[in-house]
Tab-separated table of C-alpha atoms and ligand atoms in Angstrom:
chain	number	residue	atom	x	y	z
A	568	MET	CA	53.629	-58.482	-23.762
A	569	LYS	CA	53.372	-57.408	-27.599
A	570	LEU	CA	51.822	-54.573	-28.172
A	571	ALA	CA	49.211	-56.315	-30.491
A	572	GLU	CA	47.872	-58.387	-28.091
A	573	TRP	CA	46.599	-55.751	-26.146
A	574	LEU	CA	44.955	-55.057	-28.869
A	575	VAL	CA	43.757	-58.573	-29.253
A	576	GLU	CA	42.717	-59.039	-25.903
A	577	ALA	CA	40.645	-55.531	-26.226
A	578	VAL	CA	38.638	-56.948	-29.015
A	579	GLU	CA	37.684	-60.254	-27.328
A	580	ALA	CA	36.454	-57.751	-24.453
A	581	GLY	CA	34.138	-56.123	-26.894
A	582	CYS	CA	35.927	-53.355	-28.396
A	583	VAL	CA	35.722	-52.465	-31.764
A	584	ALA	CA	39.496	-51.382	-33.183
A	585	ARG	CA	39.741	-49.412	-36.470
A	586	ASN	CA	43.104	-49.727	-38.308
A	587	HIS	CA	44.181	-46.991	-40.451
A	588	THR	CA	41.344	-44.786	-38.718
A	589	GLN	CA	41.755	-41.147	-38.053
A	590	VAL	CA	40.052	-39.017	-36.052
A	591	VAL	CA	39.460	-35.698	-37.977
A	592	THR	CA	37.812	-33.443	-35.577
A	593	VAL	CA	35.304	-34.176	-32.790
A	594	ASP	CA	32.434	-32.945	-32.737
A	595	ILE	CA	30.864	-30.850	-29.784
A	596	ARG	CA	27.424	-30.083	-29.306
A	597	ASP	CA	26.181	-27.410	-26.915
A	598	GLY	CA	29.590	-27.420	-24.995
A	599	VAL	CA	29.474	-31.058	-24.991
A	600	ALA	CA	31.504	-33.738	-26.935
A	601	THR	CA	28.985	-36.010	-28.990
A	602	GLY	CA	31.351	-38.230	-31.419
A	603	VAL	CA	34.005	-38.308	-33.847
A	604	LEU	CA	34.347	-37.797	-37.707
A	605	LEU	CA	36.785	-40.934	-38.664
A	606	ARG	CA	38.764	-40.767	-42.215
A	607	ASP	CA	39.798	-44.141	-42.983
A	608	GLN	CA	43.117	-43.940	-44.668
A	609	LEU	CA	43.547	-46.922	-46.807
A	610	SER	CA	40.388	-45.557	-48.681
A	611	GLY	CA	39.231	-41.908	-47.848
A	612	GLN	CA	35.673	-43.087	-46.716
A	613	GLU	CA	34.342	-40.488	-43.745
A	614	GLU	CA	31.809	-41.531	-40.955
A	615	HIS	CA	30.417	-39.782	-38.096
A	616	VAL	CA	30.155	-42.005	-34.886
A	617	GLU	CA	28.320	-40.880	-31.783
A	618	SER	CA	30.058	-41.633	-28.659
A	619	ARG	CA	29.176	-40.770	-24.563
A	620	TRP	CA	32.420	-40.465	-24.087
A	621	ILE	CA	35.529	-39.637	-25.973
A	622	ILE	CA	39.253	-40.247	-24.399
A	623	ASN	CA	42.009	-38.493	-26.521
A	624	ALA	CA	44.632	-40.846	-25.759
A	625	THR	CA	46.696	-39.506	-29.249
A	626	GLY	CA	49.896	-39.246	-27.553
A	627	PRO	CA	51.765	-35.917	-29.046
A	628	TRP	CA	49.397	-35.548	-31.196
A	629	ALA	CA	46.833	-34.858	-28.158
A	630	ASP	CA	47.186	-30.534	-28.541
A	631	GLY	CA	46.987	-31.506	-32.814
A	632	ILE	CA	42.985	-33.667	-32.263
A	633	CYS	CA	41.856	-30.358	-30.156
A	634	GLU	CA	42.728	-27.390	-32.356
A	635	LYS	CA	40.919	-28.905	-35.165
A	636	SER	CA	38.527	-29.168	-33.185
A	637	ALA	CA	37.705	-26.056	-32.120
A	638	ILE	CA	38.780	-27.524	-28.311
A	639	ARG	CA	40.690	-24.150	-26.603
A	640	THR	CA	42.916	-25.200	-23.739
A	641	GLN	CA	44.295	-22.334	-21.228
A	642	GLN	CA	47.989	-23.845	-22.534
A	643	PRO	CA	49.225	-27.037	-24.419
A	644	MET	CA	48.878	-30.011	-22.963
A	645	VAL	CA	51.843	-32.031	-24.320
A	646	GLY	CA	55.952	-30.705	-24.214
A	647	GLY	CA	57.087	-33.098	-26.606
A	648	VAL	CA	60.625	-34.172	-26.086
A	649	ARG	CA	61.997	-36.075	-28.976
A	650	GLY	CA	64.424	-40.025	-28.031
A	651	SER	CA	66.553	-40.915	-30.631
A	652	HIS	CA	68.463	-44.327	-30.679
A	653	ILE	CA	70.848	-45.862	-32.608
A	654	VAL	CA	70.770	-49.920	-33.870
A	655	LEU	CA	74.425	-51.084	-35.108
A	656	PRO	CA	75.671	-54.679	-35.660
A	657	ARG	CA	76.879	-56.643	-32.266
A	658	PHE	CA	80.789	-55.901	-31.700
A	659	ALA	CA	83.149	-57.604	-29.683
A	660	GLY	CA	82.279	-57.295	-25.722
A	661	ALA	CA	79.320	-56.306	-26.374
A	662	PRO	CA	76.835	-57.159	-23.299
A	663	ASP	CA	74.080	-60.045	-23.743
A	664	ALA	CA	71.689	-58.584	-21.400
A	665	ALA	CA	70.479	-55.028	-21.389
A	666	LEU	CA	72.499	-52.515	-20.042
A	667	TYR	CA	70.902	-49.307	-18.361
A	668	THR	CA	73.754	-46.646	-17.467
A	669	GLU	CA	74.958	-43.109	-17.966
A	670	ALA	CA	75.666	-41.334	-20.689
A	671	VAL	CA	78.601	-38.401	-21.949
A	672	ASP	CA	76.915	-35.856	-19.388
A	673	GLY	CA	75.326	-38.425	-17.033
A	674	ARG	CA	72.625	-38.554	-18.225
A	675	PRO	CA	70.574	-42.198	-18.242
A	676	VAL	CA	71.329	-44.435	-21.354
A	677	PHE	CA	70.858	-48.379	-22.683
A	678	VAL	CA	72.287	-50.609	-24.510
A	679	VAL	CA	70.414	-53.715	-25.592
A	680	PRO	CA	70.979	-56.697	-27.162
A	681	TRP	CA	67.943	-56.547	-29.710
A	682	ASN	CA	67.123	-58.650	-32.604
A	683	GLY	CA	70.425	-59.681	-33.596
A	684	GLN	CA	72.015	-56.635	-32.917
A	685	MET	CA	72.555	-53.630	-30.660
A	686	LEU	CA	70.030	-50.631	-29.629
A	687	VAL	CA	71.528	-47.813	-28.018
A	688	GLY	CA	69.094	-44.722	-26.609
A	689	THR	CA	68.098	-42.545	-26.072
A	690	THR	CA	68.236	-38.767	-25.951
A	691	GLU	CA	66.078	-35.901	-24.890
A	692	VAL	CA	65.752	-32.395	-27.279
A	693	PRO	CA	62.651	-30.917	-27.192
A	694	ASP	CA	60.423	-31.179	-30.017
A	695	GLY	CA	57.089	-29.345	-31.092
A	696	SER	CA	57.095	-30.618	-35.358
A	697	ASP	CA	54.988	-33.252	-36.135
A	698	PRO	CA	55.626	-36.681	-34.012
A	699	ALA	CA	54.761	-38.346	-37.698
A	700	ARG	CA	58.031	-36.965	-39.169
A	701	VAL	CA	60.609	-36.723	-36.741
A	702	GLN	CA	64.043	-38.019	-37.102
A	703	PRO	CA	67.320	-37.950	-34.923
A	704	SER	CA	69.741	-35.323	-35.327
A	705	LYS	CA	73.359	-35.537	-36.391
A	706	ASP	CA	74.406	-34.719	-32.649
A	707	GLU	CA	72.265	-37.239	-31.406
A	708	ILE	CA	73.798	-39.701	-33.177
A	709	ASP	CA	77.223	-38.222	-32.815
A	710	TYR	CA	76.388	-38.327	-28.487
A	711	LEU	CA	75.356	-41.927	-28.664
A	712	LEU	CA	78.405	-42.845	-30.608
A	713	ARG	CA	80.468	-41.112	-27.946
A	714	SER	CA	78.769	-42.201	-25.028
A	715	LEU	CA	79.265	-45.772	-26.555
A	716	ARG	CA	83.139	-45.439	-27.127
A	717	GLU	CA	83.190	-44.366	-23.975
A	718	LEU	CA	81.749	-46.998	-22.206
A	719	PHE	CA	83.244	-49.375	-24.542
A	720	PRO	CA	86.777	-48.113	-25.261
A	721	GLN	CA	87.887	-51.510	-27.113
A	722	ILE	CA	85.235	-50.586	-29.734
A	723	ALA	CA	85.921	-48.015	-32.910
A	724	VAL	CA	82.237	-46.905	-33.800
A	725	SER	CA	81.379	-44.416	-35.930
A	726	GLU	CA	78.605	-43.070	-38.612
A	727	ASP	CA	78.717	-46.206	-41.304
A	728	ASP	CA	78.670	-49.155	-38.621
A	729	VAL	CA	74.901	-47.301	-37.841
A	730	GLN	CA	72.347	-49.582	-39.375
A	731	TYR	CA	69.497	-47.239	-38.922
A	732	SER	CA	68.238	-44.639	-36.553
A	733	PHE	CA	64.980	-43.995	-35.095
A	734	ALA	CA	63.261	-41.372	-32.996
A	735	GLY	CA	59.987	-40.637	-31.325
A	736	VAL	CA	58.155	-38.021	-29.435
A	737	ARG	CA	57.415	-38.566	-25.746
A	738	PRO	CA	53.934	-36.698	-24.600
A	739	LEU	CA	55.286	-35.542	-21.386
A	740	PRO	CA	53.089	-32.496	-19.496
A	741	TYR	CA	53.516	-29.661	-20.938
A	742	SER	CA	55.979	-27.411	-18.600
A	743	PRO	CA	57.837	-24.389	-20.666
A	744	ASN	CA	60.402	-23.424	-17.973
A	745	ALA	CA	61.731	-27.652	-17.569
A	746	SER	CA	64.086	-29.016	-18.857
A	747	PRO	CA	64.052	-32.328	-20.667
A	748	SER	CA	65.361	-34.109	-18.253
A	749	ALA	CA	63.076	-32.909	-15.138
A	750	LEU	CA	60.160	-33.106	-16.941
A	751	SER	CA	57.466	-35.465	-15.042
A	752	ARG	CA	56.983	-38.805	-16.678
A	753	ARG	CA	54.066	-39.489	-15.047
A	754	HIS	CA	50.574	-39.351	-16.625
A	755	TYR	CA	47.100	-37.115	-16.144
A	756	LEU	CA	43.488	-36.664	-17.592
A	757	HIS	CA	42.511	-33.658	-18.538
A	758	ASP	CA	39.642	-33.083	-18.594
A	759	HIS	CA	37.922	-30.499	-20.902
A	760	ALA	CA	34.511	-29.646	-19.658
A	761	PRO	CA	36.349	-26.121	-18.823
A	762	ASP	CA	37.797	-25.954	-22.707
A	763	GLY	CA	33.663	-26.261	-23.657
A	764	ALA	CA	33.635	-30.139	-24.418
A	765	ALA	CA	32.366	-31.748	-21.609
A	766	HIS	CA	32.446	-36.065	-21.936
A	767	MET	CA	36.301	-35.478	-23.543
A	768	ILE	CA	39.269	-36.104	-21.473
A	769	SER	CA	42.910	-35.958	-23.074
A	770	VAL	CA	45.375	-38.978	-21.756
A	771	ILE	CA	48.799	-36.966	-20.995
A	772	GLY	CA	52.066	-38.535	-20.581
A	773	GLY	CA	52.801	-41.845	-19.155
A	774	LYS	CA	54.583	-44.800	-19.995
A	775	LEU	CA	53.872	-48.416	-22.156
A	776	THR	CA	54.715	-49.721	-18.167
A	777	THR	CA	51.877	-47.730	-16.940
A	778	ALA	CA	49.489	-48.129	-19.484
A	779	GLY	CA	46.833	-50.655	-18.047
A	780	TRP	CA	46.922	-48.482	-15.276
A	781	VAL	CA	46.249	-45.730	-17.344
A	782	ALA	CA	43.572	-47.477	-18.871
A	783	ARG	CA	41.587	-48.234	-15.800
A	784	GLU	CA	41.847	-44.834	-14.577
A	785	CYS	CA	39.811	-43.380	-17.539
A	786	ALA	CA	37.458	-46.480	-17.284
A	787	VAL	CA	36.874	-45.231	-13.941
A	788	LYS	CA	36.591	-41.783	-15.029
A	789	VAL	CA	34.065	-42.018	-17.885
A	790	GLY	CA	31.832	-43.919	-14.970
A	791	ILE	CA	32.671	-47.897	-15.614
A	792	SER	CA	34.212	-49.773	-12.534
A	793	ALA	CA	37.645	-51.161	-13.353
A	794	SER	CA	39.138	-53.166	-10.250
A	795	GLY	CA	42.797	-54.315	-10.401
A	796	PRO	CA	44.461	-56.395	-13.344
A	797	ALA	CA	42.306	-58.656	-14.588
A	798	ARG	CA	45.043	-62.019	-14.352
A	799	PRO	CA	47.043	-62.002	-11.250
A	800	SER	CA	50.796	-62.409	-12.390
A	801	VAL	CA	52.296	-66.002	-11.796
A	802	ALA	CA	55.097	-66.826	-10.063
A	803	LEU	CA	56.990	-69.504	-12.152
A	804	GLU	CA	58.579	-71.804	-10.061
A	805	GLY	CA	61.055	-75.145	-10.564
A	806	ASP	CA	62.854	-75.421	-13.952
A	807	VAL	CA	61.078	-73.085	-16.456
A	808	GLY	CA	63.841	-73.349	-19.167
A	809	GLY	CA	63.115	-77.007	-19.444
A	810	LEU	CA	58.790	-76.407	-19.373
A	811	LEU	CA	59.865	-73.610	-22.255
A	812	GLU	CA	61.598	-76.685	-24.111
A	813	GLN	CA	58.829	-78.936	-23.810
A	814	TRP	CA	56.326	-76.391	-25.336
A	815	ILE	CA	58.779	-75.647	-27.775
A	816	THR	CA	58.565	-79.068	-29.011
A	817	GLU	CA	54.523	-79.363	-28.866
A	818	VAL	CA	54.741	-76.475	-31.630
A	819	GLU	CA	57.285	-77.740	-33.309
A	820	GLU	CA	54.918	-81.127	-33.733
A	821	ALA	CA	51.833	-79.151	-34.128
A	822	GLY	CA	53.197	-77.473	-36.799
A	823	GLY	CA	55.541	-79.568	-38.766
A	824	ILE	CA	57.981	-76.652	-38.311
A	825	SER	CA	61.744	-76.426	-37.618
A	826	ARG	CA	62.864	-76.164	-33.802
A	827	GLY	CA	64.182	-73.043	-34.759
A	828	ALA	CA	60.749	-71.710	-36.269
A	829	ALA	CA	58.932	-73.411	-33.115
A	830	ARG	CA	61.332	-71.593	-30.513
A	831	SER	CA	60.618	-68.189	-31.801
A	832	LEU	CA	56.930	-68.661	-32.345
A	833	ALA	CA	56.535	-69.154	-28.732
A	834	GLU	CA	58.607	-66.940	-27.320
A	835	TRP	CA	56.423	-64.133	-29.869
A	836	TYR	CA	52.983	-64.888	-29.461
A	837	GLY	CA	53.251	-67.792	-25.924
A	838	ARG	CA	49.778	-69.225	-26.084
A	839	ARG	CA	48.800	-68.286	-29.174
A	840	SER	CA	51.727	-70.131	-30.714
A	841	LEU	CA	50.432	-73.907	-30.720
A	842	ALA	CA	47.323	-72.411	-33.218
A	843	ILE	CA	49.844	-70.442	-35.609
A	844	ALA	CA	51.529	-73.750	-35.351
A	845	ARG	CA	48.322	-75.784	-36.415
A	846	SER	CA	47.381	-72.967	-39.231
A	847	ALA	CA	51.094	-73.852	-41.276
A	848	ARG	CA	50.905	-77.807	-40.470
A	849	ASP	CA	49.174	-78.720	-44.223
A	850	ARG	CA	49.946	-75.963	-45.838
A	851	GLU	CA	53.747	-75.746	-46.617
A	852	GLU	CA	53.374	-72.208	-48.119
A	853	LEU	CA	52.838	-70.972	-44.900
A	854	ARG	CA	55.986	-72.790	-43.499
A	855	THR	CA	58.439	-71.059	-45.256
A	856	PRO	CA	60.753	-68.348	-43.694
A	857	LEU	CA	59.370	-64.510	-44.505
A	858	CYS	CA	62.694	-64.174	-45.612
A	859	PRO	CA	65.876	-66.355	-45.929
A	860	HIS	CA	67.048	-65.747	-42.747
A	861	THR	CA	64.508	-65.878	-40.520
A	862	GLN	CA	62.835	-68.120	-38.216
A	863	HIS	CA	59.655	-66.080	-38.493
A	864	ILE	CA	57.095	-67.940	-40.773
A	865	VAL	CA	54.540	-66.649	-43.402
A	866	ALA	CA	51.886	-68.274	-41.031
A	867	GLU	CA	52.595	-65.349	-38.448
A	868	ALA	CA	51.144	-62.801	-41.262
A	869	LEU	CA	48.695	-64.216	-41.871
A	870	HIS	CA	47.752	-64.488	-37.901
A	871	ALA	CA	48.369	-61.236	-38.265
A	872	PHE	CA	45.653	-60.222	-40.712
A	873	ALA	CA	43.117	-62.269	-39.553
A	874	HIS	CA	43.448	-61.917	-35.930
A	875	GLU	CA	45.909	-58.690	-35.025
A	876	HIS	CA	44.056	-56.245	-37.190
A	877	ALA	CA	47.151	-55.865	-39.711
A	878	THR	CA	45.428	-54.844	-42.860
A	879	THR	CA	48.592	-53.908	-44.528
A	880	LEU	CA	52.802	-55.638	-45.421
A	881	ALA	CA	54.296	-52.622	-43.349
A	882	ASP	CA	51.829	-53.791	-40.943
A	883	VAL	CA	53.214	-56.862	-40.233
A	884	LEU	CA	56.670	-56.434	-41.156
A	885	LEU	CA	56.953	-53.126	-38.703
A	886	ARG	CA	54.521	-53.831	-36.404
A	887	ARG	CA	53.700	-57.328	-35.585
A	888	VAL	CA	56.381	-59.363	-36.370
A	889	PRO	CA	58.810	-57.217	-36.570
A	890	VAL	CA	60.981	-59.071	-38.417
A	891	ALA	CA	62.038	-55.598	-41.243
A	892	LEU	CA	64.338	-54.202	-37.797
A	893	GLY	CA	66.589	-56.915	-38.129
A	894	ALA	CA	70.102	-57.376	-38.951
A	895	CYS	CA	69.332	-58.849	-42.003
A	896	TRP	CA	66.660	-57.171	-43.756
A	897	SER	CA	67.472	-55.218	-47.167
A	898	THR	CA	65.316	-54.980	-50.628
A	899	GLU	CA	65.700	-58.760	-50.979
A	900	CYS	CA	63.809	-59.742	-48.006
A	901	SER	CA	61.476	-57.222	-48.213
A	902	ARG	CA	60.774	-58.565	-51.924
A	903	ALA	CA	60.708	-62.441	-50.088
A	904	ALA	CA	58.358	-61.545	-48.157
A	905	ALA	CA	55.968	-59.692	-50.307
A	906	ASP	CA	56.248	-62.956	-52.696
A	907	GLY	CA	55.204	-65.442	-49.599
A	908	VAL	CA	52.718	-63.451	-48.302
A	909	ALA	CA	51.100	-63.066	-51.489
A	910	ALA	CA	51.762	-66.338	-52.456
A	911	ALA	CA	49.858	-67.795	-49.323
A	912	THR	CA	47.120	-64.796	-49.367
A	913	GLY	CA	46.437	-65.072	-53.056
A	914	TRP	CA	46.892	-61.462	-53.586
A	915	SER	CA	47.702	-60.384	-57.429
A	916	GLN	CA	50.543	-59.734	-58.487
A	917	ARG	CA	49.808	-56.031	-58.619
A	918	ARG	CA	48.222	-55.856	-55.036
A	919	ALA	CA	51.843	-57.475	-54.289
A	920	GLY	CA	53.364	-54.969	-56.023
A	921	SER	CA	51.972	-51.904	-54.396
A	922	GLU	CA	52.123	-53.667	-50.935
A	923	PHE	CA	56.107	-54.122	-51.803
A	924	GLU	CA	56.511	-50.617	-52.171
A	925	ASN	CA	54.564	-48.583	-49.912
A	926	PHE	CA	56.048	-51.016	-47.005
A	927	GLU	CA	59.554	-50.388	-48.681
A	928	ALA	CA	58.665	-46.241	-48.468
A	929	GLU	CA	57.812	-46.641	-44.876
A	930	ARG	CA	60.787	-48.732	-43.558
A	931	GLY	CA	62.790	-45.979	-45.724
A	932	ALA	CA	61.116	-43.050	-43.630
A	933	PHE	CA	61.252	-44.669	-40.190
A	934	LEU	CA	64.789	-45.927	-40.489
A	935	GLN	CA	67.116	-44.134	-41.636
A	936	LYS	CA	71.123	-44.709	-42.394
A	937	PRO	CA	72.942	-41.573	-40.959
A	938	PRO	CA	74.024	-39.645	-43.954
A	939	ARG	CA	77.446	-39.986	-44.573
A	940	THR	CA	79.532	-36.795	-43.208
A	941	THR	CA	81.341	-35.367	-46.287
A	942	LEU	CA	85.099	-34.623	-44.867
A	943	MET	CA	86.225	-30.502	-45.349
A	944	ARG	CA	89.962	-31.165	-47.098
B	1082	FAD	C1	61.665	-42.000	-26.918
B	1082	FAD	C2	61.336	-42.519	-26.396
B	1082	FAD	C3	61.503	-43.395	-25.247
B	1082	FAD	C4	60.525	-44.167	-24.598
B	1082	FAD	N1	61.183	-44.813	-23.690
B	1082	FAD	C5	59.811	-45.067	-22.631
B	1082	FAD	C6	60.317	-46.595	-21.913
B	1082	FAD	O1	61.405	-46.745	-21.515
B	1082	FAD	N2	59.741	-47.091	-21.062
B	1082	FAD	C7	57.993	-46.856	-21.317
B	1082	FAD	O2	57.154	-47.561	-20.696
B	1082	FAD	N3	57.664	-45.644	-22.283
B	1082	FAD	C8	58.561	-45.499	-22.935
B	1082	FAD	N4	58.042	-44.824	-23.170
B	1082	FAD	C9	56.720	-44.179	-23.864
B	1082	FAD	C10	55.722	-44.970	-24.709
B	1082	FAD	O3	56.538	-45.558	-25.640
B	1082	FAD	C11	54.680	-43.934	-25.430
B	1082	FAD	O4	55.231	-42.863	-25.925
B	1082	FAD	C12	53.872	-43.888	-23.799
B	1082	FAD	O5	53.522	-44.944	-23.356
B	1082	FAD	C13	52.442	-42.782	-24.218
B	1082	FAD	O6	51.473	-43.618	-25.167
B	1082	FAD	P1	50.574	-43.161	-25.474
B	1082	FAD	O7	49.693	-43.884	-26.196
B	1082	FAD	O8	49.235	-42.335	-25.196
B	1082	FAD	O9	51.096	-42.467	-27.220
B	1082	FAD	P2	51.945	-43.264	-28.194
B	1082	FAD	O10	52.142	-44.155	-28.044
B	1082	FAD	O11	52.115	-42.051	-29.021
B	1082	FAD	O12	49.830	-43.392	-29.455
B	1082	FAD	C14	49.401	-42.479	-30.048
B	1082	FAD	C15	48.500	-42.950	-31.210
B	1082	FAD	O13	47.351	-42.495	-31.313
B	1082	FAD	C16	47.940	-42.842	-32.318
B	1082	FAD	N5	46.954	-41.618	-33.775
B	1082	FAD	C17	47.026	-39.892	-33.508
B	1082	FAD	N6	46.799	-39.472	-34.074
B	1082	FAD	C18	45.309	-39.587	-34.080
B	1082	FAD	C19	44.465	-39.429	-34.420
B	1082	FAD	N7	44.159	-38.088	-35.209
B	1082	FAD	N8	43.113	-40.622	-35.248
B	1082	FAD	C20	43.667	-41.556	-34.669
B	1082	FAD	N9	44.763	-41.931	-33.766
B	1082	FAD	C21	45.246	-40.718	-33.810
B	1082	FAD	C22	48.824	-42.424	-33.228
B	1082	FAD	O14	49.142	-42.917	-34.560
B	1082	FAD	C23	49.632	-43.512	-32.275
B	1082	FAD	O15	49.602	-44.863	-32.056
B	1082	FAD	C24	58.679	-43.713	-24.722
B	1082	FAD	C25	58.771	-42.821	-25.543
B	1082	FAD	C26	59.712	-42.771	-26.579
B	1082	FAD	C27	58.697	-41.836	-27.596
């Protein structure tokens, strides 16, 4: 399930979602958390929202919110551990399926076919810096390349082959004397009543794979009854491949789009793909690819704005239809995507220009090509 799908389902279930909105501080009255001060990061507007419970689910930022709100925990809740990844073009002999194996030092690493490229990760480096600005170090990139070369001795890859690299901070439970590999991957809920902020909890640790479970635990903690997953998993039987092809044909016919575009819609959006295809049926500008090298079409950007709370071009291209992570992507692709979306939405030239500029800045800050090593003579 793609992450934006969770957002869509939450809103369908009655949640209010605010993209690009920051919790500046938590309001505390007489030892009880009573609400939050929100700031819209695009308009700068601020607003107080009252609430009976506050769930601080800001991952590696969880301690920062407490500090800004003068909520004093006995010790930090999070011990941040950076994980870095490199992305390379597919090489001869690259695996067709995800490989989960050992790095040069015996740690687990993976090599995954991903967006037409190979994703190699990851590392474990304690990191208490601003999680929004972390970058892979040269040592981490060397380590991942050495591990890849050991796994595939026939390939000659170097830093120059890395298309881009990126990093994130795992919000693991604070444990100052443990090695990063030994830190627990389990989550816990920190109740802030003893810290002078009753009715506030922080979610610490956890994984994408356990997010549903964590959400149900939070619900119970704040007094909402939460049973098991709403939708039971379905065991598909019979000719699953045939069923998918049949669905792709329906999507293709509904939108009057190419088979490639229909396949990419079906694979990315599942049951929602038919509605997206239908929206493009009578509008050629929506059937246009987001860039000349992708099957993803402009209709997906409009769907992201209308249904997935995307607000900016960067939301769409990096976090909803992540075409900008693909093998082809360049400034020309960004320009084509901005022009295509502008034509479909009616953005002014000025808006299209600023969306393009902001997206390019965000893409450059997140996906960095490692600097070339200068050889000393
Ligand atoms: C390198 C790496 C590898 C990982 N590998 C796996 C894996 O293999 N399998 C797996 O299941 N999980 C994996 N994870 C874990 C997963 O991606 C999440 O980091 C983890 O589940 C924690 O999720 P979270 O929602 O608590 O925090 P995050 O995913 O970090 O989300 C926190 C959110 O809070 C927002 N936020 C921060 N401050 C504020 C504020 N003041 N106001 C409003 N919003 C704010 C941030 O913008 C962010 O969107 C990995 C993480 C990393 C970094």
